[in-house]
Short mmCIF file of C-alpha atoms and ligand atoms in Angstrom, two decimals:
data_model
loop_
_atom_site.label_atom_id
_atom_site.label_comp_id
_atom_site.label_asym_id
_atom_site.label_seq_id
_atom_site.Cartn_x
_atom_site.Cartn_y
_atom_site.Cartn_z
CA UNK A 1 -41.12 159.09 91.04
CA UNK A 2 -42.74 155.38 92.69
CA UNK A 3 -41.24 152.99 90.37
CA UNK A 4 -44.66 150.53 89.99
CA UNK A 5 -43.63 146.25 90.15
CA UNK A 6 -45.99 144.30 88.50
CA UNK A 7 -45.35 140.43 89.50
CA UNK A 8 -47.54 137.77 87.77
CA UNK A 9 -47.98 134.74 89.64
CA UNK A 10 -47.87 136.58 92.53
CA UNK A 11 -49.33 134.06 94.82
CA UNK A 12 -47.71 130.99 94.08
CA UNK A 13 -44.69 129.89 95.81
CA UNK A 14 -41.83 131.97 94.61
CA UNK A 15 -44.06 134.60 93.61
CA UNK A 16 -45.47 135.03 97.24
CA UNK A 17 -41.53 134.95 98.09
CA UNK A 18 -40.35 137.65 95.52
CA UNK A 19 -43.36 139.70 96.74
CA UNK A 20 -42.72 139.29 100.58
CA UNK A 21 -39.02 140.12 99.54
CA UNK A 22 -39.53 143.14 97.22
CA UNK A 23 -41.91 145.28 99.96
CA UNK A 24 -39.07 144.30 102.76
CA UNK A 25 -36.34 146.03 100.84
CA UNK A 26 -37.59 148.00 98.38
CA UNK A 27 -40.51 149.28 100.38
CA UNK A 28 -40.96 153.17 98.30
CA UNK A 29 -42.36 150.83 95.13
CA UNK A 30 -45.46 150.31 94.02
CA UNK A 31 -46.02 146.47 94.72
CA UNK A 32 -48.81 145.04 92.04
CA UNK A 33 -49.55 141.35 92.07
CA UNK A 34 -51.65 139.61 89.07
CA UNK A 35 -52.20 135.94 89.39
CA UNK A 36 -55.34 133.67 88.20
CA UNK A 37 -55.14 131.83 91.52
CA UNK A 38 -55.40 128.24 90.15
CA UNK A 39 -55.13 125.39 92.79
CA UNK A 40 -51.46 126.76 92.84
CA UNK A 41 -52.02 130.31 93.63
CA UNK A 42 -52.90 131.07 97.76
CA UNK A 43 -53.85 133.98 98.35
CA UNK A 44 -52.96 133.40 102.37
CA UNK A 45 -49.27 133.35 101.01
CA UNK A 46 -49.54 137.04 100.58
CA UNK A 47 -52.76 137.76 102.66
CA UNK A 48 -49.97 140.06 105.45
CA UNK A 49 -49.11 142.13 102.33
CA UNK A 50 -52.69 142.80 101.26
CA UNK A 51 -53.66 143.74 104.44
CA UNK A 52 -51.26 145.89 105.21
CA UNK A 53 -51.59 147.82 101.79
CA UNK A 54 -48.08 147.11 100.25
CA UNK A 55 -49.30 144.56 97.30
CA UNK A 56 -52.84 145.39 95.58
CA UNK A 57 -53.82 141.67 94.55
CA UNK A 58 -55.16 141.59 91.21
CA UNK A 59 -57.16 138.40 90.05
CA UNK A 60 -56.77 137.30 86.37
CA UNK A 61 -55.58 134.90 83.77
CA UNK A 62 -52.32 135.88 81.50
CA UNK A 63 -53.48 134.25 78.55
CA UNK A 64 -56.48 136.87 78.13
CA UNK A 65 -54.95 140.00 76.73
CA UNK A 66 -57.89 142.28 77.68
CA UNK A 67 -57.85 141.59 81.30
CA UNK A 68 -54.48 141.56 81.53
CA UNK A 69 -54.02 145.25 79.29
CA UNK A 70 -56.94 146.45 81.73
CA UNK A 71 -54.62 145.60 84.83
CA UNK A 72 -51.23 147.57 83.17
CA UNK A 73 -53.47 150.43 82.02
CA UNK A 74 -54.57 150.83 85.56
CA UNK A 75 -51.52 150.24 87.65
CA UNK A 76 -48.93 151.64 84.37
CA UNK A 77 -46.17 149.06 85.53
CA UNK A 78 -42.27 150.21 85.36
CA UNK A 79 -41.22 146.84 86.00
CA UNK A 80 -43.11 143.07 85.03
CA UNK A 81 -42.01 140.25 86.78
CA UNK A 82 -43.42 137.04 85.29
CA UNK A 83 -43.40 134.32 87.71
CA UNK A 84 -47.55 132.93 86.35
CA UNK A 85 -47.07 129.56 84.86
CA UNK A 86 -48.44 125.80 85.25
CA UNK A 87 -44.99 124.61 86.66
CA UNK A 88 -45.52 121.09 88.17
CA UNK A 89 -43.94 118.32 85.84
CA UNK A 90 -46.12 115.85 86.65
CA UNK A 91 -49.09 117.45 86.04
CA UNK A 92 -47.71 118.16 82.69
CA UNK A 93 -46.85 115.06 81.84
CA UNK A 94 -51.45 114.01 82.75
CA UNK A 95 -52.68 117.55 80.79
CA UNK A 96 -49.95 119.02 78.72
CA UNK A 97 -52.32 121.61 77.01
CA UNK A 98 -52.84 123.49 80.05
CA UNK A 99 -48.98 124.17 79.85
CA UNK A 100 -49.21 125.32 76.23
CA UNK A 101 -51.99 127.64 77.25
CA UNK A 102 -50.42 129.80 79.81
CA UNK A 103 -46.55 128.85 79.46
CA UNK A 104 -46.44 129.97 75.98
CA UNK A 105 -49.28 131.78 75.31
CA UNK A 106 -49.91 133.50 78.31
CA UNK A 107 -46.07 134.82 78.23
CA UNK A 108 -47.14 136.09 74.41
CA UNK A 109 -50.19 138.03 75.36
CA UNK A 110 -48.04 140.00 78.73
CA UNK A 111 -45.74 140.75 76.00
CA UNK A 112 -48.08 142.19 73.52
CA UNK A 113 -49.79 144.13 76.53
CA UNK A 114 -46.58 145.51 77.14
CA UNK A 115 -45.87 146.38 73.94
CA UNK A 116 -48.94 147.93 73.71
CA UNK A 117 -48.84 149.70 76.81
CA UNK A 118 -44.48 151.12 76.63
CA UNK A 119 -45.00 151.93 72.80
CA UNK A 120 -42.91 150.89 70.31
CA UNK A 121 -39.72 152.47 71.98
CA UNK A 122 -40.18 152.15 75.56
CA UNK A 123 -38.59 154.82 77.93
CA UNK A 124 -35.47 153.24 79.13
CA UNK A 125 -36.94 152.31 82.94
CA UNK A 126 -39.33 149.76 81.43
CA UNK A 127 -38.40 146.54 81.75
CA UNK A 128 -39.70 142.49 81.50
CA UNK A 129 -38.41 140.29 83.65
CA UNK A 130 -39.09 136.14 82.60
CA UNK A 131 -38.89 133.51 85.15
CA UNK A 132 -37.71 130.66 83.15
CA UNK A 133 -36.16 126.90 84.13
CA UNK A 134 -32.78 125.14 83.77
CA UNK A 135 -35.29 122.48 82.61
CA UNK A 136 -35.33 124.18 78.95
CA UNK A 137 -31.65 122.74 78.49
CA UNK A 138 -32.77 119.10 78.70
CA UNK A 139 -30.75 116.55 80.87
CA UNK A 140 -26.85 115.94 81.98
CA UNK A 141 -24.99 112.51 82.28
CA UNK A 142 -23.01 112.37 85.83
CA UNK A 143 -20.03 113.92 84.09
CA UNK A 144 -21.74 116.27 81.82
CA UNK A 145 -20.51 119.28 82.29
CA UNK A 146 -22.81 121.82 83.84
CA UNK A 147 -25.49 123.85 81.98
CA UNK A 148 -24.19 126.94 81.05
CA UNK A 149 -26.07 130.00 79.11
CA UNK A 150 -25.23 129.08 76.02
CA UNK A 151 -26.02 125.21 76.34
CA UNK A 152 -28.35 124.02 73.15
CA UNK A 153 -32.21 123.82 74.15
CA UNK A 154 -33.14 120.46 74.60
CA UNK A 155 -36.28 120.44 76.70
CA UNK A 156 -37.99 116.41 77.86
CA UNK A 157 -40.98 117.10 79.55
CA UNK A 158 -43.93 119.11 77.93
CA UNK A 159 -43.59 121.57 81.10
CA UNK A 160 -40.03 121.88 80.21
CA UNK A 161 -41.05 122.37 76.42
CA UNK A 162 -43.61 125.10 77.45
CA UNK A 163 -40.90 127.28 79.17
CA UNK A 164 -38.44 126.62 76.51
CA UNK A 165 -41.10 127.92 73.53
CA UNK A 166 -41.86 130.58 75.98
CA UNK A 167 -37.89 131.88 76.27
CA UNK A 168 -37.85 131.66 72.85
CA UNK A 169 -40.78 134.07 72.01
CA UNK A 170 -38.74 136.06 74.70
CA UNK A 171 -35.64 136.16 72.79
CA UNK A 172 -37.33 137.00 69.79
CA UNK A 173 -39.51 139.72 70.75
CA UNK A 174 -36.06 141.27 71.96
CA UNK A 175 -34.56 140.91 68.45
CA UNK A 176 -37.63 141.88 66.72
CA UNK A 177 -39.55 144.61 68.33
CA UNK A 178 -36.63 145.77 70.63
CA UNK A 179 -38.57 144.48 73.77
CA UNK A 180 -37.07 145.19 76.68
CA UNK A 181 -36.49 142.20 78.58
CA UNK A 182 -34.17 139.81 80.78
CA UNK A 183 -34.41 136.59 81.34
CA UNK A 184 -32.78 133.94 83.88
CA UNK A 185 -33.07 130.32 84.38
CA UNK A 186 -33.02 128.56 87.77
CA UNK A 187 -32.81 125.96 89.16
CA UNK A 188 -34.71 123.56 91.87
CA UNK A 189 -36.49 125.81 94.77
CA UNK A 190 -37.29 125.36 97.88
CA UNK A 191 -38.50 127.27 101.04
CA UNK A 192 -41.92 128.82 102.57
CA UNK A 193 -45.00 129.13 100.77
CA UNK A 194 -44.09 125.67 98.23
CA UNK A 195 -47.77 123.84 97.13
CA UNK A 196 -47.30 120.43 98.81
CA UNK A 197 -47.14 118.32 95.36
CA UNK A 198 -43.03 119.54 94.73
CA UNK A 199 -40.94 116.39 96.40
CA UNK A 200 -39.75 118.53 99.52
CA UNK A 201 -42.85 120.37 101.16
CA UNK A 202 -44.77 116.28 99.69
CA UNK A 203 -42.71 114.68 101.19
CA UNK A 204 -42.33 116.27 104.59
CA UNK A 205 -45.97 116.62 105.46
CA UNK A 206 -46.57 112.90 104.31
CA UNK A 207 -43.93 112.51 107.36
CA UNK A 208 -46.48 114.42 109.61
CA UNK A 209 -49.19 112.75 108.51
CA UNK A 210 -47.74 108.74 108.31
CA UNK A 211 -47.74 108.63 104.60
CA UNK A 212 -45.43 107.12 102.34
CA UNK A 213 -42.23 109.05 100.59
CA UNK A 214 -42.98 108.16 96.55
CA UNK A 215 -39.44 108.06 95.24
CA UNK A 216 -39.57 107.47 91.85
CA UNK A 217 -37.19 105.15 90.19
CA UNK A 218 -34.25 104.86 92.18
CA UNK A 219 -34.14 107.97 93.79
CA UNK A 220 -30.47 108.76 92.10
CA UNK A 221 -31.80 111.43 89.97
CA UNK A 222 -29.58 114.64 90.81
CA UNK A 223 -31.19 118.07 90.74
CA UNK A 224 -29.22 121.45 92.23
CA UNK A 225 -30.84 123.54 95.32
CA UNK A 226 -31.36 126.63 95.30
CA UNK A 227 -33.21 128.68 98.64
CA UNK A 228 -36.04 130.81 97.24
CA UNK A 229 -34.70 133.67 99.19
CA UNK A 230 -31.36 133.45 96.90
CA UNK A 231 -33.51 133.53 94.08
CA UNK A 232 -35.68 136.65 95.23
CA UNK A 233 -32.14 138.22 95.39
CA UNK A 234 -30.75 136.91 92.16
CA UNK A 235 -33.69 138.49 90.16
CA UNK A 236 -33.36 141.63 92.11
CA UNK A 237 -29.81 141.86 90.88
CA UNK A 238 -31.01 140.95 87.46
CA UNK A 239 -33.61 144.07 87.05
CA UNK A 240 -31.33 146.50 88.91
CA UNK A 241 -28.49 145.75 87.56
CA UNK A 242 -27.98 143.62 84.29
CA UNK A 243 -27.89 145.13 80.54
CA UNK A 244 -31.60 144.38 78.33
CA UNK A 245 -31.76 141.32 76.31
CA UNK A 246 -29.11 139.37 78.86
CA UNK A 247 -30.09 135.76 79.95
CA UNK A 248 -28.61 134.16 83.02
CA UNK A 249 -28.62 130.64 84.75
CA UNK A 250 -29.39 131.00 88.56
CA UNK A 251 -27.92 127.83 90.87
CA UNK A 252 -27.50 126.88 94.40
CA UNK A 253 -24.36 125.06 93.45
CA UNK A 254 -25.68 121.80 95.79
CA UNK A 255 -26.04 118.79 93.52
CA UNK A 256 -27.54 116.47 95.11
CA UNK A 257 -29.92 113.28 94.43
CA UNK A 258 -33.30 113.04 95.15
CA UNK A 259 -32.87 109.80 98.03
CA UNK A 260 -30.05 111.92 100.07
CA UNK A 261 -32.29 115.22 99.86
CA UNK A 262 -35.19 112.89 101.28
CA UNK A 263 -32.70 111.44 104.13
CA UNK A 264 -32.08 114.34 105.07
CA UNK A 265 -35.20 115.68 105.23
CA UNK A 266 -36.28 112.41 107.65
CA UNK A 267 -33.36 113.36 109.48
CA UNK A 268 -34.11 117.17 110.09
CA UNK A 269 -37.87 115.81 111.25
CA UNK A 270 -36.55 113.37 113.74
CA UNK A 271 -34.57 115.54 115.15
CA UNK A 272 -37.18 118.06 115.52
CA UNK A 273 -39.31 115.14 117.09
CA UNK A 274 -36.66 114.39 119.60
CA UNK A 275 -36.13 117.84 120.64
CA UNK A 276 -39.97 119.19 121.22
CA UNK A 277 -41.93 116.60 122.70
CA UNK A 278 -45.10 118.11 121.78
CA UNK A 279 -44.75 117.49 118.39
CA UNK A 280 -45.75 113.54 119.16
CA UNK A 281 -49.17 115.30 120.28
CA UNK A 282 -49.51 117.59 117.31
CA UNK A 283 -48.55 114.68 114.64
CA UNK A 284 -49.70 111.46 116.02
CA UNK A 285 -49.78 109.77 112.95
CA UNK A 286 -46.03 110.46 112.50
CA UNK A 287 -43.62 107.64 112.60
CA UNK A 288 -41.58 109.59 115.35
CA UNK A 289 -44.86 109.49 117.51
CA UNK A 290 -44.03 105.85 117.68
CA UNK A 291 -40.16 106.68 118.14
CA UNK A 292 -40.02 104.86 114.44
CA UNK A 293 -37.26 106.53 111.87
CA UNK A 294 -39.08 108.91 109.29
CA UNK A 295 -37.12 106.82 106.52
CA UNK A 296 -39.25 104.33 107.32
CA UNK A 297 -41.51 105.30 105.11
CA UNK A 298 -39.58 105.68 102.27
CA UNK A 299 -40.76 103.89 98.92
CA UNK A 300 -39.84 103.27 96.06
CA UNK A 301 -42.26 103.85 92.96
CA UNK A 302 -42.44 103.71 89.01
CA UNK A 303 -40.27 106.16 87.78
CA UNK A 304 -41.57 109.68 85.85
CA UNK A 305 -41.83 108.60 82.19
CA UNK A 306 -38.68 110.68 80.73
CA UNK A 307 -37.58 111.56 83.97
CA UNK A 308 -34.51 113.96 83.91
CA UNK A 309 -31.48 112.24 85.50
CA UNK A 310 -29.47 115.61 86.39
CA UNK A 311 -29.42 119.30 86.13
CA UNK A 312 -26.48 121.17 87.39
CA UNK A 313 -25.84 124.92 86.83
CA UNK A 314 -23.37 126.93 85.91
CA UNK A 315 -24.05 130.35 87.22
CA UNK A 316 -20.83 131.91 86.56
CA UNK A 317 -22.07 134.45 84.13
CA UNK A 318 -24.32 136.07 86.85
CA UNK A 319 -21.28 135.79 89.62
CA UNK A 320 -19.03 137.29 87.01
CA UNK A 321 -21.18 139.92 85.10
CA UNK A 322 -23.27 140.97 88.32
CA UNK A 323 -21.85 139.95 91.40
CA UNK A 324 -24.39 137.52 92.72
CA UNK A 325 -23.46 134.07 94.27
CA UNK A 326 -25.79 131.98 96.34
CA UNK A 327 -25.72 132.15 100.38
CA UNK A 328 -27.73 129.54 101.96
CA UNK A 329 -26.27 126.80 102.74
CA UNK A 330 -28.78 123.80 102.36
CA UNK A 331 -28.56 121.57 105.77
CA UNK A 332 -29.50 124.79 107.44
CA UNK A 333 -31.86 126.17 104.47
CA UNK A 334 -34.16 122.74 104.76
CA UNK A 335 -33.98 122.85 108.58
CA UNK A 336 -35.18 126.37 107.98
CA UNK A 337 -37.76 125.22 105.85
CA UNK A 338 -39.09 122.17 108.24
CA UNK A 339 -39.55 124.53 110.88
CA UNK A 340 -41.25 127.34 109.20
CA UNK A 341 -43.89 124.08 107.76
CA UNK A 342 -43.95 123.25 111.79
CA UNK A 343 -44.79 126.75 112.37
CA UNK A 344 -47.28 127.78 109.64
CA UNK A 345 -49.71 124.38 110.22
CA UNK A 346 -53.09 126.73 109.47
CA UNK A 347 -51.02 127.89 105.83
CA UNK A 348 -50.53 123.84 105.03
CA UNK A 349 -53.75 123.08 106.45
CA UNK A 350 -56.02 125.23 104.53
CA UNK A 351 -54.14 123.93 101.25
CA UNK A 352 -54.38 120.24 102.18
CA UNK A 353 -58.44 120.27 102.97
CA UNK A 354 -58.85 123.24 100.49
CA UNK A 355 -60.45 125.73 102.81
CA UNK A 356 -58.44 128.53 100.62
CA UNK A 357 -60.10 127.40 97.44
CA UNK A 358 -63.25 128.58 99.69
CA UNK A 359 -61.51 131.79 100.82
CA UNK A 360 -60.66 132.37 96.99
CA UNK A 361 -64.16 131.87 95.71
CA UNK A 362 -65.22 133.93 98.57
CA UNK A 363 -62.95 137.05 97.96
CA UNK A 364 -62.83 136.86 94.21
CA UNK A 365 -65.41 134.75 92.57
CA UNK A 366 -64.74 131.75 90.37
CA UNK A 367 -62.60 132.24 87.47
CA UNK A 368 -59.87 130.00 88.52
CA UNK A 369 -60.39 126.58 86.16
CA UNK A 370 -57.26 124.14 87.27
CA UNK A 371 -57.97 122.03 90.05
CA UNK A 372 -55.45 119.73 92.52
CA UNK A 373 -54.94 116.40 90.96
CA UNK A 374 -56.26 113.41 92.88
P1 LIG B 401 -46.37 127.82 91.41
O1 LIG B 401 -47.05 126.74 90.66
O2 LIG B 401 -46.18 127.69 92.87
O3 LIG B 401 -47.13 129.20 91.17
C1 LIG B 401 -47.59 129.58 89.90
C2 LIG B 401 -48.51 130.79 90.09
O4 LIG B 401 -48.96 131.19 88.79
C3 LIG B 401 -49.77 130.48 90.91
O5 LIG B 401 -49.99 131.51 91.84
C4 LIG B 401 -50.88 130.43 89.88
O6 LIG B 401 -52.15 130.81 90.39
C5 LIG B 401 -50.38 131.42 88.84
N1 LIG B 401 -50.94 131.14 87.51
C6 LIG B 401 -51.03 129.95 86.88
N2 LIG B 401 -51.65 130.11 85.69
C7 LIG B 401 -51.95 131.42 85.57
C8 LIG B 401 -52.57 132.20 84.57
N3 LIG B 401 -53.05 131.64 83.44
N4 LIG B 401 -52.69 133.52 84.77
C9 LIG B 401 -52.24 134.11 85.91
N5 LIG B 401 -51.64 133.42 86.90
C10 LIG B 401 -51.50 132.09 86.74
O7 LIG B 401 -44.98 128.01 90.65
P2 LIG B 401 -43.56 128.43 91.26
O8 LIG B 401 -42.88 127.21 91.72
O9 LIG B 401 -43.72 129.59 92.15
O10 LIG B 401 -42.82 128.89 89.91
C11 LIG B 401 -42.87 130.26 89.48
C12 LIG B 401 -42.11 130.40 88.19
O11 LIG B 401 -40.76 129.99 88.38
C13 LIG B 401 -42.64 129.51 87.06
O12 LIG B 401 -42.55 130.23 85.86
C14 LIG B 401 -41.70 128.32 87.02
O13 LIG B 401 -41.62 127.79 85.73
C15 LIG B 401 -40.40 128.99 87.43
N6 LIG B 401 -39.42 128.13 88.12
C16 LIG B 401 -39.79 127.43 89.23
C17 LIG B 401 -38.82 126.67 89.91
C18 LIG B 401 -39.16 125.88 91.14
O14 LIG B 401 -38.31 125.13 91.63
N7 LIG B 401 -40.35 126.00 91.72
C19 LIG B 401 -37.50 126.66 89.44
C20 LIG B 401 -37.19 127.38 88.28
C21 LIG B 401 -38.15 128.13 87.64
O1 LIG B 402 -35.33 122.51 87.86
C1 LIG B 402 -36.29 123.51 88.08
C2 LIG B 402 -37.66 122.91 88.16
O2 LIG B 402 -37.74 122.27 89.44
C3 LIG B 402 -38.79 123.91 88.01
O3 LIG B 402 -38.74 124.46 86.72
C4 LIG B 402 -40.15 123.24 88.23
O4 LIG B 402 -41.19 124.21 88.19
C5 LIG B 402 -40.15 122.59 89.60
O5 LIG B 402 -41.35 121.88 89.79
C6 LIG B 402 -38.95 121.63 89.71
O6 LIG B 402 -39.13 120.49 88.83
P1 LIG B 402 -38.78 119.02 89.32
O7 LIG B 402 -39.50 118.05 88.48
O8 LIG B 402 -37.31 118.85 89.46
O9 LIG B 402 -39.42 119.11 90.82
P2 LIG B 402 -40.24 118.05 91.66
O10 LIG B 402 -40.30 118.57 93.06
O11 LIG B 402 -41.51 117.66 91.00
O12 LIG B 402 -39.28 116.78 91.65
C7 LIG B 402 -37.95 116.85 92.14
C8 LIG B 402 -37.32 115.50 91.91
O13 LIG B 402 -37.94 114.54 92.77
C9 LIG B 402 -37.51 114.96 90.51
O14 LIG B 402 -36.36 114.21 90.13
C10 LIG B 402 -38.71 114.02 90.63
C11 LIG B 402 -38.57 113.49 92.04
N1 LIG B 402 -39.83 113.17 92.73
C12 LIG B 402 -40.81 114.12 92.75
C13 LIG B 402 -42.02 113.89 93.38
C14 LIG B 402 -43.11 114.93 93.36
C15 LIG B 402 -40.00 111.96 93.38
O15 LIG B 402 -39.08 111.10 93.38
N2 LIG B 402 -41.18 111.72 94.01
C16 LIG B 402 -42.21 112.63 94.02
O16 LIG B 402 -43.28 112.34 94.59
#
């Protein structure tokens, strides 16, 4: 029988990446995407999957339980993938309650839908997925050792508190009601399809366009890389593969700070300057248009209030238990990523002016309620 993949937060950036993966090599399931589409969620991300029939887009919010039992009775989901979340720091650091809201509660209510919809023994192909952070486990000093799955909760930011309440109601849902879940935690992302305020895909088209690099502090904070397509693969291994009620950490086992991943992002664009002339026409506000160094732009700013200093990840247990390890190397990963930005200018585009926000409205009314911040 069609196994039937639901995947929340199907149009935000590793969402739109899972999705993109799943039809490409598991192309016999049923591909269902439910996401609110907030300012986050882009609909163009997965628009060649819609079209083509292998995801059926369905718009609505996680934290309201009848809209989101409607959608399970209706597609009867094997499989829930839940990638929907408020998942910029920043932003939760200006309006923390949105993260509450659907973090916690909306990761309740897909849970009690489920519940509702597998019975109270579900048959032994139903199963919950839970995207979750390495955030929850707090920070690392430079010789901490890395985070490992059973490092003590210890969350800073209210984003980071939001996922780690939200793994816990995931935990305990397992223990009490025998829900049938796994559950990984992962690290930094990067790769197509990333909403322009996360410091890579910000700070790259501020290079196209002449604006400054914010780096807050002193740039020395140290966060691990992980290519989205190694974590489209890691999760795949996870649902095919790993026992119910397992957790793992998911890493790209690259460590590095924040002021070398921005050099060498400046030094990936100049080089792409230098070797297609055109792109002088194309970005004319860009400091290589003026054959001036990308780092010139570089800044220095006030510093995230409890900013993180370093996550590292210990992803042993899912090398070990299932056999998955990390491939892309990141040099060539973020020269991957510049030129797929170079390529898909219409996809940045429409985010930047917020012609998609038009195209949402257009193709699914209004229900959407967060906005970009200013
Ligand atoms: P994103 O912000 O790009 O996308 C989030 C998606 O969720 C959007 O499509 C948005 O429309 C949708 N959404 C938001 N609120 C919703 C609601 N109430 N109901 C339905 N849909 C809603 O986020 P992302 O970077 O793709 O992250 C996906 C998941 O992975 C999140 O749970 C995040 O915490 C986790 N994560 C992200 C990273 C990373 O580096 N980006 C790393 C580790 C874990
Ligand atoms: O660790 C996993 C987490 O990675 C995910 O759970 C989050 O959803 C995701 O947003 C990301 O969180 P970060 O806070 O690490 O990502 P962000 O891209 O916002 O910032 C990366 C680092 O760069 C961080 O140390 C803050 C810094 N930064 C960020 C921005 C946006 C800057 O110095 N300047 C900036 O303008």
């Amino acid at each position: 029988m069609t196994r039937c993949v639901l995947v929340t937060g199907a149009a935000g950036f590793i969402g739109a990446n899972f999705c993109h993966y799943w039809a490409k090599h598991h192309p016999a399931d049923r591909l269902i995407g439910y996401d609110l589409l907030t300012y986050a969620g882009n609909p163009a991300s997965v628009e060649s999957l819609t079209r083509s029939g292998q995801l059926a887009l369905i718009q609505g919010d996680i934290v309201d339980f009848d809209a989101v039992s409607a959608a399970f009775n209706q597609t009867q989901p094997d499989w829930i993938v839940n990638f929907a979340a408020e998942s910029h720091v920043d932003r939760s650091i200006k309006d923390p309650r949105a993260f509450g809201r659907t973090n916690v509660l909306g990761t309740q209510v897909l849970m009690d839908a489920a519940r509702e919809l597998w019975g109270a023994t579900p048959e032994p192909n139903k199963r919950f997925h839970h995207v979750s952070t390495d955030e929850v486990f707090g920070t690392l000093g430079p010789n901490d050792a890395p985070f490992s799955e059973s490092t003590a909760y210890a969350p800073n930011s209210p984003y980071a508190a939001s996922k780690a309440a939200a793994d816990h109601f995931v935990r305990a849902y397992g223990r009490t009601y025998n829900f049938p879940y796994t559950l990984s935690n992962c690290s930094n992302n990067y790769g197509p399809y990333q909403f322009p305020e996360k410091l890579i895909p910000l700070c790259l088209l501020n290079i196209l366009e002449g604006r400054r690099l914010p780096i807050y502090g002193d740039g020395q904070q140290v966060r691990d890389w992980l290519h989205v397509h190694d974590h489209c693969r890691a999760i795949d291994v996870i649902l095919q593969t790993s026992p119910l009620g397992e957790s793992f950490n998911v890493g790209g086992g690259t460590e590095l700070a924040n002021l070398t991943v921005i050099d060498q992002l400046c030094h990936i664009v100049d080089q792409a300057f230098l070797e297609n002339p055109g792109l002088k026409q194309r970005f004319v506000r860009s400091p290589m248009a003026n054959s001036v160094a990308s780092r010139e732009l570089i800044e220095f700013v006030r510093d995230r209030p409890g900013h993180d200093r370093r996550y590292a990840v210990n992803g042993d247990k899912l090398t070990q238990a299932l056999g998955f390890s990390a491939q892309q190397n990141f040099a060539e990963g973020l020269t991957q990523t510049v030129h797929w930005y170079l390529g898909h200018e219409p996809w940045w585009r429409g985010v930047l002016d917020g012609s998609y926000r038009d195209w949402v409205r257009e193709h699914y009314g209004d229900k959407a309620h967060t906005e970009p911040m200013a």
